Coordinates of C-alpha atoms in Angstrom, one line a residue:
X1 CA 69.4 31.2 122.2
X2 CA 67.0 31.6 119.2
X3 CA 64.0 29.5 119.3
X4 CA 65.4 28.0 123.1
X5 CA 65.0 32.0 124.1
X6 CA 61.5 32.3 122.5
X7 CA 60.6 29.1 124.0
X8 CA 61.4 29.9 127.2
X9 CA 59.8 33.4 127.2
X10 CA 56.7 31.7 126.5
X11 CA 57.2 29.0 129.2
X12 CA 57.4 31.5 131.9
X13 CA 54.6 33.2 130.9
X14 CA 52.7 30.4 131.4
X15 CA 54.1 29.7 135.1
X16 CA 52.6 31.5 138.2
X17 CA 55.9 32.5 139.3
X18 CA 56.8 35.2 141.8
X19 CA 61.0 34.8 141.4
X20 CA 63.1 33.2 138.8
X21 CA 66.8 32.9 139.7
X22 CA 68.7 32.4 136.3
X23 CA 72.8 31.0 135.3
X24 CA 73.7 31.0 132.2
X25 CA 72.4 34.3 130.7
X26 CA 74.3 34.4 127.8
X27 CA 73.9 37.2 125.8
X28 CA 70.9 38.8 128.5
X29 CA 73.0 41.8 128.5
X30 CA 72.0 42.7 125.2
X31 CA 68.6 41.9 125.7
X32 CA 67.1 45.1 127.7
X33 CA 63.5 43.7 127.4
X34 CA 64.0 39.9 128.1
X35 CA 62.8 40.2 131.8
X36 CA 59.5 41.5 130.6
X37 CA 58.8 39.3 127.6
X38 CA 59.4 36.4 130.4
X39 CA 56.4 38.1 132.2
X40 CA 58.7 39.4 135.1
X41 CA 58.5 43.4 135.7
X42 CA 61.5 43.5 137.9
X43 CA 65.0 42.4 136.9
X44 CA 69.0 42.6 138.2
X45 CA 71.9 40.7 136.3
X46 CA 75.2 40.2 137.4
X47 CA 77.6 39.9 134.0
X48 CA 80.2 38.0 134.8
X49 CA 83.5 37.7 132.7
X50 CA 83.0 34.2 131.9
X51 CA 80.1 35.4 130.0
X52 CA 77.6 33.1 131.9
X53 CA 75.7 35.9 133.6
X54 CA 73.1 35.5 136.6
X55 CA 70.4 36.8 136.9
X56 CA 67.2 37.3 138.9
X57 CA 63.6 38.4 138.0
X58 CA 60.3 39.2 139.8
X59 CA 56.9 40.4 139.3
X60 CA 57.9 42.6 142.5
X61 CA 60.4 45.8 143.0
X62 CA 63.6 44.5 143.8
X63 CA 66.8 46.0 145.8
X64 CA 70.0 45.4 144.9
X65 CA 72.3 44.6 147.8
X66 CA 75.3 43.6 145.6
X67 CA 77.1 41.8 142.9
X68 CA 80.7 40.0 143.4
X69 CA 82.7 38.5 140.6
X70 CA 86.3 37.8 140.3
X71 CA 88.1 37.1 143.6
X72 CA 86.8 33.5 145.0
X73 CA 84.1 33.0 142.4
X74 CA 84.3 31.7 139.0
X75 CA 81.4 33.2 137.9
X76 CA 80.2 35.3 140.7
X77 CA 77.3 36.2 143.5
X78 CA 74.3 38.6 143.0
X79 CA 72.5 39.3 146.1
X80 CA 69.4 40.6 145.9
X81 CA 66.5 41.6 148.5
X82 CA 62.6 40.3 146.9
X83 CA 59.4 40.1 149.0
X84 CA 61.5 40.5 152.4
X85 CA 64.1 37.8 151.6
X86 CA 67.4 38.1 150.8
X87 CA 68.4 36.0 147.6
X88 CA 72.0 34.7 147.1
X89 CA 72.0 33.5 143.2
X90 CA 75.5 32.2 142.2
X91 CA 76.7 29.8 139.8
X92 CA 79.7 27.6 141.4
X93 CA 82.7 26.7 139.0
X94 CA 82.5 23.6 136.7
X95 CA 86.2 23.1 137.1
X96 CA 87.0 21.5 140.6
X97 CA 86.2 21.3 144.0
X98 CA 88.9 22.9 145.6
X99 CA 87.5 25.9 143.7
X100 CA 84.5 25.6 145.2
X101 CA 84.8 24.9 148.3
X102 CA 86.3 28.7 148.4
X103 CA 83.0 30.0 147.0
X104 CA 80.9 27.8 149.4
X105 CA 83.1 29.2 152.5
X106 CA 82.3 33.0 151.3
X107 CA 78.8 32.2 150.9
X108 CA 78.6 30.4 154.3
X109 CA 80.1 33.7 156.0
X110 CA 77.5 35.8 154.3
X111 CA 75.0 33.6 155.4
X112 CA 76.0 33.7 159.1
X113 CA 76.4 37.5 158.9
X114 CA 72.9 38.0 157.3
X115 CA 71.7 35.1 159.9
X116 CA 72.8 37.0 162.7
X117 CA 70.5 40.3 161.2
X118 CA 67.7 37.5 161.3
X119 CA 67.0 38.3 157.4
X120 CA 65.7 35.4 155.8
X121 CA 68.2 33.8 153.2
X122 CA 67.8 31.7 149.7
X123 CA 71.0 30.1 148.2
X124 CA 70.0 29.2 144.7
X125 CA 71.7 28.0 141.7
X126 CA 73.7 25.5 139.7
X127 CA 76.1 24.7 142.4
X128 CA 78.0 21.9 140.2
X129 CA 78.3 20.0 143.3
X130 CA 77.1 16.7 145.1
X131 CA 74.9 16.7 148.0
X132 CA 75.8 14.4 151.0
X133 CA 71.9 13.9 151.8
X134 CA 72.3 11.9 148.0
X135 CA 74.9 9.8 149.2
X136 CA 72.6 6.4 149.3
X137 CA 71.3 7.0 146.0
X138 CA 74.7 8.0 144.7
X139 CA 75.7 4.3 146.0
X140 CA 73.0 2.5 144.0
X141 CA 74.1 4.5 140.6
X142 CA 77.7 3.3 141.1
X143 CA 78.4 7.1 140.6
X144 CA 82.0 6.7 142.4
X145 CA 82.9 4.4 140.0
X146 CA 81.8 6.3 137.1
X147 CA 83.4 9.1 137.6
X148 CA 86.6 7.6 139.0
X149 CA 86.7 5.8 135.4
X150 CA 86.6 8.8 133.3
X151 CA 90.2 8.4 131.3
X152 CA 89.6 12.7 130.8
X153 CA 90.1 13.1 134.5
X154 CA 87.5 15.9 134.0
X155 CA 85.1 14.0 136.0
X156 CA 87.4 13.2 138.5
X157 CA 88.5 16.6 139.3
X158 CA 84.7 18.1 139.0
X159 CA 83.4 15.7 141.6
X160 CA 85.8 13.4 143.4
X161 CA 88.3 13.9 146.4
X162 CA 91.4 12.0 146.6
X163 CA 93.8 10.4 143.7
X164 CA 94.5 7.1 142.0
X165 CA 97.3 6.5 144.5
X166 CA 94.9 7.3 147.7
X167 CA 91.7 6.1 146.3
X168 CA 88.7 8.3 145.1
X169 CA 86.1 9.2 147.5
X170 CA 82.9 11.5 146.4
X171 CA 83.5 15.0 147.1
X172 CA 80.7 16.3 149.8
X173 CA 82.8 18.6 151.2
X174 CA 81.2 21.8 149.2
X175 CA 77.5 20.7 150.0
X176 CA 78.3 20.4 153.6
X177 CA 79.6 23.5 154.0
X178 CA 76.8 24.8 152.7
X179 CA 74.8 23.1 155.1
X180 CA 76.9 23.9 158.1
X181 CA 75.7 27.7 157.5
X182 CA 73.3 26.2 158.4
X183 CA 71.2 26.3 155.3
X184 CA 68.0 23.7 154.5
X185 CA 67.8 22.2 151.7
X186 CA 64.1 22.2 150.3
X187 CA 64.2 19.0 148.3
X188 CA 64.9 16.9 151.1
X189 CA 63.4 19.2 154.5
X190 CA 59.7 18.4 153.5
X191 CA 59.9 15.3 152.1
X192 CA 57.9 12.5 152.9
X193 CA 61.2 9.8 153.7
X194 CA 63.8 12.7 154.5
X195 CA 66.1 12.1 151.4
X196 CA 66.0 13.5 147.7
X197 CA 65.2 10.6 145.1
X198 CA 65.7 10.4 141.7
X199 CA 62.5 12.7 140.9
X200 CA 65.1 15.1 141.9
X201 CA 67.4 14.8 139.1
X202 CA 68.3 17.9 137.5
X203 CA 70.4 17.0 134.5
X204 CA 70.8 15.3 132.1
X205 CA 68.2 16.8 130.1
X206 CA 67.3 15.6 126.1
X207 CA 69.1 18.7 124.9
X208 CA 72.7 17.5 126.3
X209 CA 72.6 13.8 126.0
X210 CA 76.2 13.7 124.9
X211 CA 77.7 16.4 127.6
X212 CA 80.2 14.1 129.1
X213 CA 79.9 16.2 132.5
X214 CA 76.7 15.0 132.6
X215 CA 77.6 11.3 132.4
X216 CA 74.8 10.2 134.8
X217 CA 71.7 11.1 136.6
X218 CA 72.8 14.1 138.9
X219 CA 71.0 16.8 141.2
X220 CA 73.3 20.1 140.3
X221 CA 71.0 22.9 141.4
X222 CA 69.7 23.5 144.7
X223 CA 67.3 25.6 146.6
X224 CA 68.9 26.0 150.0
X225 CA 67.1 28.3 152.8
X226 CA 67.9 29.6 156.6
X227 CA 66.0 28.5 158.9
X228 CA 63.5 31.5 159.2
X229 CA 62.4 30.2 155.4
X230 CA 60.0 27.8 155.7
X231 CA 58.6 25.5 152.7
X232 CA 54.8 25.1 151.8
X233 CA 55.9 22.5 149.4
X234 CA 59.3 20.5 148.8
X235 CA 61.5 21.9 145.9
X236 CA 60.6 20.0 143.0
X237 CA 61.9 19.5 139.7
X238 CA 60.0 20.2 136.7
X239 CA 60.4 17.3 134.0
X240 CA 58.1 18.0 130.9
X241 CA 58.8 17.8 127.2
X242 CA 59.1 21.6 127.2
X243 CA 61.6 21.7 130.3
X244 CA 63.5 18.8 128.6
X245 CA 64.5 20.7 125.5
X246 CA 64.8 24.3 127.0
X247 CA 68.2 23.9 128.7
X248 CA 70.8 21.6 129.9
X249 CA 69.2 21.8 133.8
X250 CA 65.6 21.0 134.2
X251 CA 64.3 24.0 136.6
X252 CA 63.8 23.3 140.3
X253 CA 60.7 25.2 141.9
X254 CA 60.1 25.4 145.7
X255 CA 56.8 27.4 147.3
X256 CA 57.9 29.2 150.2
X257 CA 57.0 31.4 153.1
X258 CA 58.2 33.7 156.1
X259 CA 57.0 34.3 159.2
X260 CA 56.7 38.4 160.1
X261 CA 59.2 39.7 162.1
X262 CA 57.0 40.0 165.3
X263 CA 56.5 36.3 165.4
X264 CA 60.1 35.2 165.1

């Protein structure tokens, strides 16, 4: 943490945010006042066995619904109610698509259950996965060739389906499972051309130029919403000199609204 944590606190205090979801909050369980120091009165944290804790901070009161760790999840899933919206904050497995697919199936089941109850839902976090909505952009980058040529095979395991004998394809199954919940990708839904452009790249930042798992520009961080949640503006990646050195992922921000129950 050190100077980066202090920089993060200062950055948050300058923003006008109602709710913030965070992943990889390593060591935050030892910092009881960290949310208030970031400018938020209300805070929930899922302490993950991996040490990569998951948090949600809010300017208004929170209702903890459930914390899920272990089982299908590499890190975990934090479910919290804030401002009349159910937030599912997660950090999907960095290892391989098979594990992430099982995590996504659990989230899909939960989202469908919440939709049957007419509860507006947001799935948010570092999903460590590629989206089929970015397929044309991935082709233009030659992403398949970059990953298939990885001699360590770690990128192959993380982002590709198939094998050297049968051939590789980019693995979109995890994100497709989430989109089929159904969930709406807010980086795409309200964009002028209906696609997520390179402006939505969330990795790499200046902090991790040498990270081999961020070997190309990618969108790995998402704000996905149920149909009851509407965006006022598209989800956007905040790329500034400050954010480029505060984390190895750029933050994503979205302004949303929910129709009153009696008008749905």
